[in-house]
PDB file of C-alpha atoms in Angstrom:
ATOM      1  CA  GLU A 405       2.589  19.943 -70.916  1.00 91.00           C
ATOM      2  CA  GLU A 406       0.517  23.006 -71.915  1.00 93.00           C
ATOM      3  CA  MET A 407       0.373  24.067 -68.262  1.00 92.00           C
ATOM      4  CA  LYS A 408       4.130  23.607 -67.966  1.00 93.00           C
ATOM      5  CA  GLN A 409       4.692  25.713 -71.081  1.00 94.00           C
ATOM      6  CA  ALA A 410       2.315  28.406 -69.786  1.00 94.00           C
ATOM      7  CA  TYR A 411       4.254  28.610 -66.511  1.00 94.00           C
ATOM      8  CA  GLU A 412       7.581  28.912 -68.306  1.00 94.00           C
ATOM      9  CA  GLU A 413       6.249  31.880 -70.300  1.00 95.00           C
ATOM     10  CA  LEU A 414       5.063  33.789 -67.222  1.00 95.00           C
ATOM     11  CA  PRO A 415       6.927  36.866 -65.938  1.00 95.00           C
ATOM     12  CA  GLN A 416       8.877  36.237 -62.751  1.00 95.00           C
ATOM     13  CA  ALA A 417       6.341  38.038 -60.556  1.00 94.00           C
ATOM     14  CA  ALA A 418       3.603  35.646 -61.744  1.00 94.00           C
ATOM     15  CA  LYS A 419       5.911  32.618 -61.297  1.00 94.00           C
ATOM     16  CA  ASP A 420       6.444  33.683 -57.705  1.00 93.00           C
ATOM     17  CA  ILE A 421       2.675  33.616 -57.113  1.00 93.00           C
ATOM     18  CA  VAL A 422       2.260  30.180 -58.723  1.00 92.00           C
ATOM     19  CA  THR A 423       5.332  28.928 -56.770  1.00 92.00           C
ATOM     20  CA  GLU A 424       8.095  26.585 -57.782  1.00 91.00           C
ATOM     21  CA  ASN A 425       6.417  23.757 -55.794  1.00 90.00           C
ATOM     22  CA  ARG A 426       3.381  23.715 -58.061  1.00 91.00           C
ATOM     23  CA  TYR A 427       5.629  23.704 -61.111  1.00 93.00           C
ATOM     24  CA  GLU A 428       7.414  20.662 -59.696  1.00 91.00           C
ATOM     25  CA  LYS A 429       4.079  18.861 -59.279  1.00 90.00           C
ATOM     26  CA  ILE A 430       3.326  19.394 -62.985  1.00 92.00           C
ATOM     27  CA  ASN A 431       6.681  17.845 -63.873  1.00 91.00           C
ATOM     28  CA  GLU A 432       5.936  14.881 -61.606  1.00 87.00           C
ATOM     29  CA  ALA A 433       2.535  14.377 -63.249  1.00 87.00           C
ATOM     30  CA  ILE A 434       4.072  14.442 -66.736  1.00 88.00           C
ATOM     31  CA  GLY A 435       6.667  11.893 -65.639  1.00 83.00           C
ATOM     32  CA  LEU A 436       3.967   9.598 -64.224  1.00 79.00           C
ATOM     33  CA  ALA A 437       1.886   9.871 -67.412  1.00 79.00           C
ATOM     34  CA  LYS A 438       4.910   8.861 -69.485  1.00 79.00           C
ATOM     35  CA  GLN A 439       5.312   5.737 -67.324  1.00 74.00           C
ATOM     36  CA  PHE A 440       1.810   4.612 -68.320  1.00 69.00           C
ATOM     37  CA  ILE A 441       2.774   4.852 -71.993  1.00 68.00           C
ATOM     38  CA  ASP A 442       5.686   2.470 -71.386  1.00 66.00           C
ATOM     39  CA  SER A 443       5.045  -1.029 -72.782  1.00 56.00           C
ATOM     40  CA  ASP A 444       6.177  -2.683 -69.531  1.00 66.00           C
ATOM     41  CA  THR A 445       3.279  -1.273 -67.545  1.00 68.00           C
ATOM     42  CA  GLY A 446      -0.087  -2.904 -67.050  1.00 81.00           C
ATOM     43  CA  VAL A 447      -3.227  -3.017 -64.944  1.00 90.00           C
ATOM     44  CA  VAL A 448      -2.846  -6.091 -62.745  1.00 93.00           C
ATOM     45  CA  VAL A 449      -5.437  -7.840 -60.557  1.00 96.00           C
ATOM     46  CA  GLU A 450      -3.620  -9.866 -57.923  1.00 97.00           C
ATOM     47  CA  ASP A 451      -4.597 -13.415 -57.081  1.00 98.00           C
ATOM     48  CA  LYS A 452      -4.605 -13.050 -53.300  1.00 98.00           C
ATOM     49  CA  SER A 453      -4.498 -16.802 -52.735  1.00 98.00           C
ATOM     50  CA  ALA A 454      -1.201 -18.541 -52.068  1.00 97.00           C
ATOM     51  CA  ASN A 455      -1.057 -19.589 -55.747  1.00 98.00           C
ATOM     52  CA  GLY A 456      -0.418 -16.086 -57.092  1.00 97.00           C
ATOM     53  CA  PHE A 457      -2.160 -16.517 -60.464  1.00 98.00           C
ATOM     54  CA  ASP A 458      -2.195 -12.749 -61.093  1.00 96.00           C
ATOM     55  CA  MET A 459      -4.150 -11.427 -64.096  1.00 96.00           C
ATOM     56  CA  ASN A 460      -2.633  -8.662 -66.235  1.00 92.00           C
ATOM     57  CA  ILE A 461      -5.763  -7.076 -67.696  1.00 93.00           C
ATOM     58  CA  SER A 462      -3.701  -4.967 -70.110  1.00 86.00           C
ATOM     59  CA  THR A 463      -2.433  -8.049 -71.952  1.00 88.00           C
ATOM     60  CA  GLU A 464      -5.885  -9.650 -72.297  1.00 92.00           C
ATOM     61  CA  ALA A 465      -7.357  -8.700 -75.663  1.00 92.00           C
ATOM     62  CA  ASN A 466     -10.872  -9.689 -74.593  1.00 96.00           C
ATOM     63  CA  ALA A 467     -10.936  -8.318 -71.042  1.00 96.00           C
ATOM     64  CA  ALA A 468     -11.239  -4.881 -69.469  1.00 94.00           C
ATOM     65  CA  LEU A 469     -12.270  -3.240 -66.215  1.00 95.00           C
ATOM     66  CA  ALA A 470     -15.455  -1.153 -66.318  1.00 95.00           C
ATOM     67  CA  ALA A 471     -18.000   0.356 -63.926  1.00 95.00           C
ATOM     68  CA  LYS A 472     -21.581  -0.826 -63.439  1.00 95.00           C
ATOM     69  CA  GLY A 473     -23.597   1.288 -61.027  1.00 91.00           C
ATOM     70  CA  GLY A 474     -20.403   2.803 -59.678  1.00 93.00           C
ATOM     71  CA  ILE A 475     -18.826  -0.619 -58.995  1.00 96.00           C
ATOM     72  CA  ILE A 476     -15.757  -1.788 -60.938  1.00 96.00           C
ATOM     73  CA  GLY A 477     -15.862  -5.269 -62.443  1.00 97.00           C
ATOM     74  CA  LEU A 478     -14.321  -7.461 -65.122  1.00 98.00           C
ATOM     75  CA  ARG A 479     -15.942  -7.130 -68.538  1.00 97.00           C
ATOM     76  CA  GLY A 480     -15.195  -9.763 -71.136  1.00 97.00           C
ATOM     77  CA  TYR A 481     -13.162 -12.874 -70.451  1.00 98.00           C
ATOM     78  CA  ALA A 482      -9.745 -14.353 -69.785  1.00 98.00           C
ATOM     79  CA  ASP A 483      -8.080 -17.634 -68.854  1.00 98.00           C
ATOM     80  CA  VAL A 484      -6.512 -18.087 -65.435  1.00 98.00           C
ATOM     81  CA  LYS A 485      -2.795 -18.148 -66.186  1.00 97.00           C
ATOM     82  CA  GLY A 486       0.467 -18.471 -64.318  1.00 95.00           C
ATOM     83  CA  GLU A 487       2.905 -21.193 -63.421  1.00 96.00           C
ATOM     84  CA  GLY A 488       0.958 -24.300 -62.443  1.00 97.00           C
ATOM     85  CA  ALA A 489      -2.481 -22.803 -63.120  1.00 98.00           C
ATOM     86  CA  ASP A 490      -3.627 -25.383 -65.678  1.00 97.00           C
ATOM     87  CA  ALA A 491      -2.428 -28.319 -63.555  1.00 98.00           C
ATOM     88  CA  THR A 492      -4.082 -26.875 -60.440  1.00 98.00           C
ATOM     89  CA  PHE A 493      -7.537 -26.657 -62.015  1.00 98.00           C
ATOM     90  CA  ASN A 494      -7.134 -29.861 -64.044  1.00 98.00           C
ATOM     91  CA  ASN A 495      -6.675 -31.660 -60.722  1.00 98.00           C
ATOM     92  CA  LEU A 496      -9.292 -29.737 -58.731  1.00 98.00           C
ATOM     93  CA  ILE A 497     -12.224 -29.976 -61.169  1.00 98.00           C
ATOM     94  CA  ASN A 498     -11.887 -33.697 -61.685  1.00 98.00           C
ATOM     95  CA  GLY A 499     -13.443 -36.856 -60.272  1.00 98.00           C
ATOM     96  CA  THR A 500     -14.935 -36.519 -56.796  1.00 98.00           C
ATOM     97  CA  ASN A 501     -12.794 -33.586 -55.621  1.00 98.00           C
ATOM     98  CA  ALA A 502     -15.020 -31.060 -53.829  1.00 98.00           C
ATOM     99  CA  PHE A 503     -14.906 -27.424 -54.992  1.00 98.00           C
ATOM    100  CA  THR A 504     -16.830 -24.158 -54.806  1.00 98.00           C
ATOM    101  CA  ILE A 505     -16.862 -21.248 -57.272  1.00 98.00           C
ATOM    102  CA  GLU A 506     -18.049 -18.051 -55.581  1.00 98.00           C
ATOM    103  CA  ALA A 507     -18.590 -14.680 -57.282  1.00 98.00           C
ATOM    104  CA  GLU A 508     -20.253 -11.286 -57.073  1.00 98.00           C
ATOM    105  CA  ILE A 509     -21.721 -10.500 -60.468  1.00 98.00           C
ATOM    106  CA  ASN A 510     -24.172  -8.264 -62.265  1.00 97.00           C
ATOM    107  CA  PRO A 511     -25.797 -10.191 -65.175  1.00 97.00           C
ATOM    108  CA  ASN A 512     -26.391  -6.876 -66.966  1.00 95.00           C
ATOM    109  CA  GLY A 513     -29.897  -7.979 -67.987  1.00 93.00           C
ATOM    110  CA  ALA A 514     -28.686 -11.060 -69.867  1.00 94.00           C
ATOM    111  CA  GLY A 515     -29.611 -14.662 -69.148  1.00 91.00           C
ATOM    112  CA  SER A 516     -33.361 -14.730 -69.731  1.00 88.00           C
ATOM    113  CA  GLY A 517     -33.404 -16.921 -72.849  1.00 82.00           C
ATOM    114  CA  GLY A 518     -32.627 -20.602 -73.171  1.00 77.00           C
ATOM    115  CA  SER A 519     -29.909 -19.851 -75.726  1.00 77.00           C
ATOM    116  CA  ASP A 520     -28.468 -17.027 -73.611  1.00 85.00           C
ATOM    117  CA  PHE A 521     -25.307 -18.350 -71.954  1.00 92.00           C
ATOM    118  CA  ASN A 522     -23.982 -15.625 -69.657  1.00 95.00           C
ATOM    119  CA  MET A 523     -20.821 -17.316 -68.407  1.00 97.00           C
ATOM    120  CA  ILE A 524     -19.220 -16.814 -64.983  1.00 98.00           C
ATOM    121  CA  ALA A 525     -16.554 -19.542 -65.047  1.00 98.00           C
ATOM    122  CA  SER A 526     -16.026 -22.783 -66.924  1.00 98.00           C
ATOM    123  CA  LYS A 527     -13.611 -25.678 -67.355  1.00 98.00           C
ATOM    124  CA  GLY A 528     -15.251 -26.511 -70.668  1.00 97.00           C
ATOM    125  CA  ASP A 529     -18.649 -27.857 -71.728  1.00 97.00           C
ATOM    126  CA  GLY A 530     -17.422 -31.418 -71.316  1.00 97.00           C
ATOM    127  CA  SER A 531     -16.476 -30.852 -67.676  1.00 98.00           C
ATOM    128  CA  ALA A 532     -18.165 -28.119 -65.582  1.00 98.00           C
ATOM    129  CA  ALA A 533     -19.573 -24.624 -66.060  1.00 98.00           C
ATOM    130  CA  PHE A 534     -21.194 -21.891 -63.973  1.00 98.00           C
ATOM    131  CA  ARG A 535     -23.376 -19.321 -65.729  1.00 97.00           C
ATOM    132  CA  ILE A 536     -26.555 -17.230 -65.847  1.00 97.00           C
ATOM    133  CA  SER A 537     -29.050 -18.709 -68.303  1.00 95.00           C
ATOM    134  CA  GLU A 538     -32.753 -19.605 -68.589  1.00 94.00           C
ATOM    135  CA  GLN A 539     -33.393 -16.753 -66.104  1.00 95.00           C
ATOM    136  CA  SER A 540     -31.497 -18.601 -63.380  1.00 97.00           C
ATOM    137  CA  VAL A 541     -28.147 -19.148 -61.739  1.00 98.00           C
ATOM    138  CA  TYR A 542     -27.162 -22.326 -63.552  1.00 97.00           C
ATOM    139  CA  PHE A 543     -24.409 -24.855 -62.708  1.00 98.00           C
ATOM    140  CA  PHE A 544     -23.679 -28.143 -64.418  1.00 98.00           C
ATOM    141  CA  ILE A 545     -21.132 -30.909 -64.594  1.00 98.00           C
ATOM    142  CA  LYS A 546     -20.620 -33.591 -67.191  1.00 98.00           C
ATOM    143  CA  ASN A 547     -20.182 -36.764 -65.198  1.00 97.00           C
ATOM    144  CA  GLN A 548     -17.965 -39.698 -66.049  1.00 94.00           C
ATOM    145  CA  ASN A 549     -20.976 -41.626 -67.368  1.00 95.00           C
ATOM    146  CA  GLY A 550     -21.248 -38.984 -70.107  1.00 96.00           C
ATOM    147  CA  SER A 551     -24.375 -37.229 -68.748  1.00 97.00           C
ATOM    148  CA  TRP A 552     -24.809 -33.497 -68.175  1.00 97.00           C
ATOM    149  CA  ILE A 553     -26.253 -32.917 -64.686  1.00 98.00           C
ATOM    150  CA  THR A 554     -27.694 -29.477 -63.962  1.00 98.00           C
ATOM    151  CA  VAL A 555     -28.967 -27.404 -61.058  1.00 98.00           C
ATOM    152  CA  GLN A 556     -30.679 -23.995 -61.215  1.00 97.00           C
ATOM    153  CA  SER A 557     -31.862 -21.246 -58.887  1.00 98.00           C
ATOM    154  CA  PRO A 558     -34.422 -18.935 -60.572  1.00 97.00           C
ATOM    155  CA  LEU A 559     -33.956 -15.166 -60.810  1.00 97.00           C
ATOM    156  CA  THR A 560     -36.404 -12.328 -61.273  1.00 96.00           C
ATOM    157  CA  SER A 561     -36.027  -9.780 -64.056  1.00 94.00           C
ATOM    158  CA  GLU A 562     -34.922  -7.273 -61.414  1.00 96.00           C
ATOM    159  CA  GLU A 563     -32.217  -9.658 -60.184  1.00 97.00           C
ATOM    160  CA  LEU A 564     -30.920 -10.041 -63.739  1.00 96.00           C
ATOM    161  CA  ASN A 565     -30.011  -6.335 -63.515  1.00 95.00           C
ATOM    162  CA  SER A 566     -28.670  -6.376 -59.941  1.00 96.00           C
ATOM    163  CA  TRP A 567     -25.456  -7.268 -58.146  1.00 97.00           C
ATOM    164  CA  LEU A 568     -25.719 -10.869 -56.929  1.00 98.00           C
ATOM    165  CA  HIS A 569     -23.587 -12.961 -54.567  1.00 98.00           C
ATOM    166  CA  VAL A 570     -23.670 -16.465 -56.065  1.00 98.00           C
ATOM    167  CA  ALA A 571     -21.840 -19.781 -55.837  1.00 98.00           C
ATOM    168  CA  ALA A 572     -21.611 -23.165 -57.562  1.00 98.00           C
ATOM    169  CA  ILE A 573     -20.875 -26.041 -55.176  1.00 98.00           C
ATOM    170  CA  TYR A 574     -19.774 -29.649 -55.784  1.00 98.00           C
ATOM    171  CA  ASP A 575     -19.361 -31.951 -52.761  1.00 98.00           C
ATOM    172  CA  GLY A 576     -18.060 -35.065 -54.497  1.00 97.00           C
ATOM    173  CA  ASN A 577     -21.462 -36.375 -55.602  1.00 97.00           C
ATOM    174  CA  ASN A 578     -24.091 -33.594 -55.450  1.00 98.00           C
ATOM    175  CA  ILE A 579     -24.171 -30.181 -57.148  1.00 98.00           C
ATOM    176  CA  SER A 580     -25.748 -27.021 -55.717  1.00 98.00           C
ATOM    177  CA  VAL A 581     -26.196 -23.332 -56.472  1.00 98.00           C
ATOM    178  CA  TYR A 582     -26.275 -20.530 -53.927  1.00 98.00           C
ATOM    179  CA  VAL A 583     -27.890 -17.103 -54.331  1.00 98.00           C
ATOM    180  CA  GLU A 584     -27.550 -14.867 -51.290  1.00 97.00           C
ATOM    181  CA  GLY A 585     -30.831 -14.551 -49.414  1.00 96.00           C
ATOM    182  CA  LYS A 586     -32.272 -17.764 -50.880  1.00 97.00           C
ATOM    183  CA  ASP A 587     -32.138 -21.439 -49.985  1.00 97.00           C
ATOM    184  CA  ILE A 588     -29.415 -23.473 -51.678  1.00 98.00           C
ATOM    185  CA  VAL A 589     -30.808 -25.625 -54.516  1.00 98.00           C
ATOM    186  CA  THR A 590     -29.273 -29.102 -54.902  1.00 98.00           C
ATOM    187  CA  THR A 591     -29.330 -31.905 -57.480  1.00 98.00           C
ATOM    188  CA  SER A 592     -28.350 -35.169 -55.784  1.00 98.00           C
ATOM    189  CA  GLY A 593     -26.415 -38.053 -57.267  1.00 97.00           C
ATOM    190  CA  ALA A 594     -24.639 -36.050 -59.946  1.00 98.00           C
ATOM    191  CA  GLY A 595     -21.682 -38.423 -59.923  1.00 97.00           C
ATOM    192  CA  SER A 596     -18.036 -37.619 -60.575  1.00 98.00           C
ATOM    193  CA  VAL A 597     -16.757 -34.785 -62.775  1.00 98.00           C
ATOM    194  CA  THR A 598     -15.151 -35.470 -66.145  1.00 98.00           C
ATOM    195  CA  ALA A 599     -11.648 -34.040 -66.294  1.00 97.00           C
ATOM    196  CA  SER A 600     -10.721 -31.434 -68.901  1.00 97.00           C
ATOM    197  CA  SER A 601      -7.427 -30.057 -70.188  1.00 97.00           C
ATOM    198  CA  TYR A 602      -9.001 -26.688 -71.037  1.00 98.00           C
ATOM    199  CA  PRO A 603      -7.794 -23.767 -68.905  1.00 98.00           C
ATOM    200  CA  LEU A 604     -10.190 -22.338 -66.341  1.00 98.00           C
ATOM    201  CA  GLY A 605     -12.035 -19.571 -68.162  1.00 98.00           C
ATOM    202  CA  ILE A 606     -13.366 -16.538 -66.304  1.00 98.00           C
ATOM    203  CA  GLY A 607     -16.330 -14.965 -68.104  1.00 98.00           C
ATOM    204  CA  TYR A 608     -16.489 -17.586 -70.877  1.00 97.00           C
ATOM    205  CA  CYS A 609     -16.310 -21.270 -71.768  1.00 97.00           C
ATOM    206  CA  PRO A 610     -12.910 -22.113 -73.307  1.00 97.00           C
ATOM    207  CA  GLU A 611     -14.400 -25.098 -75.156  1.00 97.00           C
ATOM    208  CA  THR A 612     -17.572 -23.640 -76.721  1.00 96.00           C
ATOM    209  CA  LYS A 613     -16.367 -19.984 -76.713  1.00 96.00           C
ATOM    210  CA  ARG A 614     -19.655 -18.866 -75.123  1.00 96.00           C
ATOM    211  CA  THR A 615     -18.994 -15.494 -73.538  1.00 96.00           C
ATOM    212  CA  SER A 616     -20.522 -13.185 -70.963  1.00 95.00           C
ATOM    213  CA  SER A 617     -22.506 -10.008 -70.455  1.00 95.00           C
ATOM    214  CA  ASN A 618     -21.716 -10.159 -66.736  1.00 96.00           C
ATOM    215  CA  TYR A 619     -19.818  -7.603 -64.746  1.00 98.00           C
ATOM    216  CA  ILE A 620     -17.740  -9.724 -62.373  1.00 98.00           C
ATOM    217  CA  LYS A 621     -16.706  -7.802 -59.251  1.00 98.00           C
ATOM    218  CA  ASN A 622     -14.868 -10.735 -57.724  1.00 98.00           C
ATOM    219  CA  ILE A 623     -14.463 -14.482 -58.014  1.00 98.00           C
ATOM    220  CA  ARG A 624     -13.038 -17.074 -55.644  1.00 98.00           C
ATOM    221  CA  ILE A 625     -12.479 -20.823 -55.950  1.00 98.00           C
ATOM    222  CA  TYR A 626     -12.097 -23.194 -53.007  1.00 98.00           C
ATOM    223  CA  SER A 627     -11.063 -26.829 -52.700  1.00 98.00           C
ATOM    224  CA  LYS A 628     -14.053 -27.395 -50.424  1.00 98.00           C
ATOM    225  CA  ASN A 629     -17.827 -27.542 -50.707  1.00 98.00           C
ATOM    226  CA  LEU A 630     -18.887 -24.424 -48.790  1.00 98.00           C
ATOM    227  CA  THR A 631     -22.165 -24.333 -46.866  1.00 98.00           C
ATOM    228  CA  LYS A 632     -24.779 -21.582 -47.048  1.00 98.00           C
ATOM    229  CA  GLU A 633     -23.675 -20.363 -43.616  1.00 98.00           C
ATOM    230  CA  GLU A 634     -20.034 -20.193 -44.707  1.00 98.00           C
ATOM    231  CA  LEU A 635     -20.947 -18.283 -47.876  1.00 98.00           C
ATOM    232  CA  ASP A 636     -23.290 -15.925 -46.010  1.00 98.00           C
ATOM    233  CA  ASN A 637     -20.630 -15.142 -43.399  1.00 97.00           C
ATOM    234  CA  GLY A 638     -17.552 -15.038 -45.636  1.00 97.00           C
ATOM    235  CA  THR A 639     -15.884 -17.674 -43.468  1.00 97.00           C
ATOM    236  CA  TYR A 640     -12.905 -18.323 -45.742  1.00 97.00           C
ATOM    237  CA  GLY A 641     -10.475 -15.575 -46.731  1.00 97.00           C
ATOM    238  CA  PRO A 642      -7.653 -15.455 -49.270  1.00 98.00           C
ATOM    239  CA  ASP A 643      -5.172 -16.915 -46.791  1.00 97.00           C
ATOM    240  CA  SER A 644      -7.212 -20.082 -46.155  1.00 97.00           C
ATOM    241  CA  GLU A 645      -5.603 -23.378 -47.123  1.00 97.00           C
ATOM    242  CA  ASN A 646      -8.832 -24.141 -49.022  1.00 98.00           C
ATOM    243  CA  THR A 647      -8.627 -20.988 -51.168  1.00 98.00           C
ATOM    244  CA  VAL A 648      -7.296 -21.813 -54.640  1.00 98.00           C
ATOM    245  CA  LEU A 649      -8.060 -18.508 -56.440  1.00 98.00           C
ATOM    246  CA  TRP A 650      -9.056 -15.039 -55.179  1.00 98.00           C
ATOM    247  CA  TYR A 651      -9.603 -12.136 -57.590  1.00 98.00           C
ATOM    248  CA  ASP A 652     -11.022  -8.744 -56.560  1.00 98.00           C
ATOM    249  CA  PHE A 653     -11.469  -6.884 -59.842  1.00 97.00           C
ATOM    250  CA  ASP A 654     -12.224  -3.620 -58.034  1.00 96.00           C
ATOM    251  CA  ASP A 655      -8.764  -3.786 -56.398  1.00 96.00           C
ATOM    252  CA  TYR A 656      -6.006  -3.436 -58.983  1.00 93.00           C
ATOM    253  CA  THR A 657      -2.490  -2.068 -59.277  1.00 89.00           C
ATOM    254  CA  TYR A 658      -0.329  -0.590 -62.010  1.00 83.00           C
ATOM    255  CA  GLN A 659       2.609  -2.854 -62.789  1.00 79.00           C
ATOM    256  CA  ASN A 660       6.003  -1.118 -62.897  1.00 74.00           C
ATOM    257  CA  VAL A 661       4.464   2.291 -62.157  1.00 72.00           C
ATOM    258  CA  ASP A 662       5.196   4.066 -58.884  1.00 71.00           C
ATOM    259  CA  THR A 663       1.878   5.739 -58.039  1.00 67.00           C
ATOM    260  CA  ALA A 664       2.826   6.747 -54.506  1.00 70.00           C
ATOM    261  CA  PRO A 665       2.322  10.492 -53.885  1.00 66.00           C
ATOM    262  CA  LYS A 666       5.493  12.528 -53.891  1.00 65.00           C
ATOM    263  CA  SER A 667       6.472  15.841 -52.307  1.00 60.00           C
ATOM    264  CA  VAL A 668       3.186  16.210 -50.482  1.00 59.00           C
ATOM    265  CA  ARG A 669       2.952  19.694 -49.033  1.00 60.00           C
ATOM    266  CA  THR A 670       0.511  21.836 -47.133  1.00 61.00           C
ATOM    267  CA  SER A 671       0.192  25.447 -48.200  1.00 64.00           C
ATOM    268  CA  VAL A 672      -0.943  28.183 -45.822  1.00 67.00           C
ATOM    269  CA  ASP A 673      -0.188  31.089 -48.148  1.00 70.00           C
ATOM    270  CA  ALA A 674      -2.968  33.438 -49.150  1.00 72.00           C
ATOM    271  CA  LEU A 675      -3.335  36.377 -51.470  1.00 73.00           C
ATOM    272  CA  GLU A 676      -4.929  39.584 -50.248  1.00 78.00           C
ATOM    273  CA  LEU A 677      -7.117  41.054 -52.966  1.00 78.00           C
ATOM    274  CA  THR A 678      -8.741  44.429 -53.040  1.00 80.00           C
ATOM    275  CA  GLU A 679     -12.234  44.994 -54.401  1.00 82.00           C
ATOM    276  CA  GLY A 680     -12.259  44.625 -58.158  1.00 76.00           C
ATOM    277  CA  GLU A 681      -9.130  42.522 -58.383  1.00 69.00           C
TER     278      GLU A 681
END
């Protein structure tokens, strides 16, 4: 607005040098900025699966997008919402239904202590949770006999401050954790998963309220127990029938804001200046 005012106060000869086109671009920028102030706008991360459980970051009091090492990720936590979301995950993480939770995360140095619960995703402490704790990638279920069954893949201190491709896998009886570049670690005979009515929490446990220091670049959930080869090769995309949720937190849009460039022009004008000008 100060630039616009400065232009309007210029003599006509100076306005001619600036050009009317540049003045129009300032007006367009002011108009776009005013759209962001509007209460109907928001930063939205699309669920690229067929379910369409989009996340409006702007309406989540405990979530934001932030950069870690130049990479954008989710900071904080939020429930997966949308029509049918609770029923979808109530049914999936239940009994002997196979599922995989895959993510790219940076633990941000947290997860070295036994009491340090750096959550990735959880259906509640009485059901299933995926986290960084005890200096490891840590996955557990509570089975229908009432026992907590765990599996862990250890991390170095350097890995606790690095971007990691990880996954929690349940095949109907056994639980496993995957860390890219390492062998999958499995606990056999885990049994069936206790159902929970808690929403699926990203970055926290909705039952215990344990939260996260993670930066979560992306997270995907599948109705299938993926193999190491499938995880290494990225076999399943967002359009797979086995993909239940697909968030890329470094790929977001602005709801109800038209950010497409307008009136794009190429200028070939030049000013000839004499020495001293």
